[in-house]
Amino acid sequence: MLPVLVIHGGAGHIPKERVELSSSGVRSAARGGYAVLQGGGSAMDAVVEAVTQLENNPAYNAGCGSVLNVKGEVEMDAIVMDGKTLACGAVSAVRNIANPVQLARLVMDKTSHLCLTAGGASQFARAMGVPEVPEESLITDYARMRWKKNLAPDANPVESQMGKMGTVGAVAVDVEGNIACATSTGGMLNKMEGRVGDTACIGCGGYADNMVGAVSPTGHGEAIMKVTLSRLILFHMEQGQSAEAASDLALATMKSRVGGLGGVVTVDRQGRWAARFSSRQMSWAAAQKDTLHHGLNAGEHFIQSIDDPH
Ligand code: ASP
């Protein structure tokens, strides 16, 4: 099996001055995750590595760099899923940890549950020895500026739907043909305290099944949940659609049925992949063979050597 890793750094509108930041981060995390696959590592290890790198990068709405809720606080959601066993782990509204994706993996590996939330997730993190970090270390000046701007009564409506995004996610197929996905987010800017988004919900914020493929989405979480976007894409693939056509069909359904915009990275069990979006932009990167593919605007598809450090 030809291993592959595809990641995104969120759908939405990326301001000009942040384009380079957003697109270099996904290229570097794709290289990091793909190195795990090249070393014979599992799809699960690869997606967790790529998403961890993106959580640690303040350019994205996940981990450090998360958007703030209406009270100016950080509450994060994350999910992982293993396509071999359909094992899944998630956390929602979790606070004061650097890498929610790793905690989601611990929920999968160490509990008999699928999702832990808020205080219970924090308690579990402490029991697992996950270090607590001060909330301040997760908040960037940019996130605080956007929070203040969005509290203003004249907040721009485009910023309101599309500017609030920036979730990160990854899908991968490893040499053994095992498939996995991971997604992590700070959620929607100025969300209510306690809001749980699509990212923590199986079938919505991700799905992986060795028999079909895997999806990690980004976009308006409430819309994603209404159409169970990730599972809907796998359904279309089960009906014979390609990863690309299935992704487009499901994104079109989300737009026409509930007016939601977003994007996805998708793989099938043969390692064929797609990065598709209905939002204005989505930073994405895919690593396969010796090649790194990437793009940001609709129709954009750049190709470079995986060893090219730029
Ligand atoms: N889907 C995420 C959420 O609603 C937001 C995003 O993708 O940026 O929490």
GROMACS .gro file of N, CA and C in nm, residues 13 61 65 67 141-151 159 162-165 189-190:
model
   66
   13HIS      N    1  -1.202   3.234   0.539
   13HIS     CA    2  -1.133   3.340   0.466
   13HIS      C    3  -1.007   3.374   0.542
   61ASN      N    4  -0.653   2.771   1.453
   61ASN     CA    5  -0.756   2.769   1.558
   61ASN      C    6  -0.764   2.630   1.621
   65GLY      N    7  -0.356   2.929   1.989
   65GLY     CA    8  -0.411   2.998   1.872
   65GLY      C    9  -0.561   2.978   1.859
   67VAL      N   10  -0.956   3.007   1.892
   67VAL     CA   11  -1.044   3.124   1.906
   67VAL      C   12  -1.104   3.122   2.048
  141ASP      N   13  -0.234   3.713   2.058
  141ASP     CA   14  -0.285   3.851   2.042
  141ASP      C   15  -0.390   3.854   1.932
  142TYR      N   16  -0.365   3.776   1.826
  142TYR     CA   17  -0.458   3.774   1.712
  142TYR      C   18  -0.595   3.722   1.756
  143ALA      N   19  -0.596   3.614   1.836
  143ALA     CA   20  -0.724   3.558   1.882
  143ALA      C   21  -0.797   3.660   1.969
  144ARG      N   22  -0.722   3.730   2.055
  144ARG     CA   23  -0.786   3.828   2.142
  144ARG      C   24  -0.841   3.946   2.060
  145MET      N   25  -0.767   3.987   1.959
  145MET     CA   26  -0.810   4.098   1.873
  145MET      C   27  -0.941   4.060   1.801
  146ARG      N   28  -0.945   3.938   1.747
  146ARG     CA   29  -1.065   3.894   1.673
  146ARG      C   30  -1.186   3.883   1.767
  147TRP      N   31  -1.161   3.837   1.888
  147TRP     CA   32  -1.268   3.823   1.987
  147TRP      C   33  -1.328   3.960   2.017
  148LYS      N   34  -1.240   4.059   2.039
  148LYS     CA   35  -1.288   4.195   2.071
  148LYS      C   36  -1.365   4.252   1.953
  149LYS      N   37  -1.309   4.229   1.832
  149LYS     CA   38  -1.371   4.284   1.711
  149LYS      C   39  -1.510   4.223   1.691
  150ASN      N   40  -1.520   4.095   1.719
  150ASN     CA   41  -1.648   4.027   1.697
  150ASN      C   42  -1.751   4.056   1.804
  151LEU      N   43  -1.707   4.111   1.915
  151LEU     CA   44  -1.804   4.151   2.016
  151LEU      C   45  -1.863   4.285   1.978
  159GLU      N   46  -1.715   3.802   0.810
  159GLU     CA   47  -1.628   3.757   0.921
  159GLU      C   48  -1.710   3.668   1.014
  162MET      N   49  -1.753   3.316   0.801
  162MET     CA   50  -1.634   3.250   0.751
  162MET      C   51  -1.506   3.282   0.828
  163GLY      N   52  -1.504   3.398   0.895
  163GLY     CA   53  -1.380   3.436   0.961
  163GLY      C   54  -1.359   3.363   1.092
  164LYS      N   55  -1.457   3.284   1.132
  164LYS     CA   56  -1.448   3.223   1.265
  164LYS      C   57  -1.383   3.085   1.262
  165MET      N   58  -1.335   3.044   1.146
  165MET     CA   59  -1.292   2.905   1.132
  165MET      C   60  -1.140   2.891   1.140
  189LEU      N   61  -1.560   3.124   1.692
  189LEU     CA   62  -1.532   3.247   1.766
  189LEU      C   63  -1.658   3.297   1.836
  190ASN      N   64  -1.642   3.337   1.963
  190ASN     CA   65  -1.753   3.391   2.043
  190ASN      C   66  -1.867   3.291   2.063
   0.00000   0.00000   0.00000
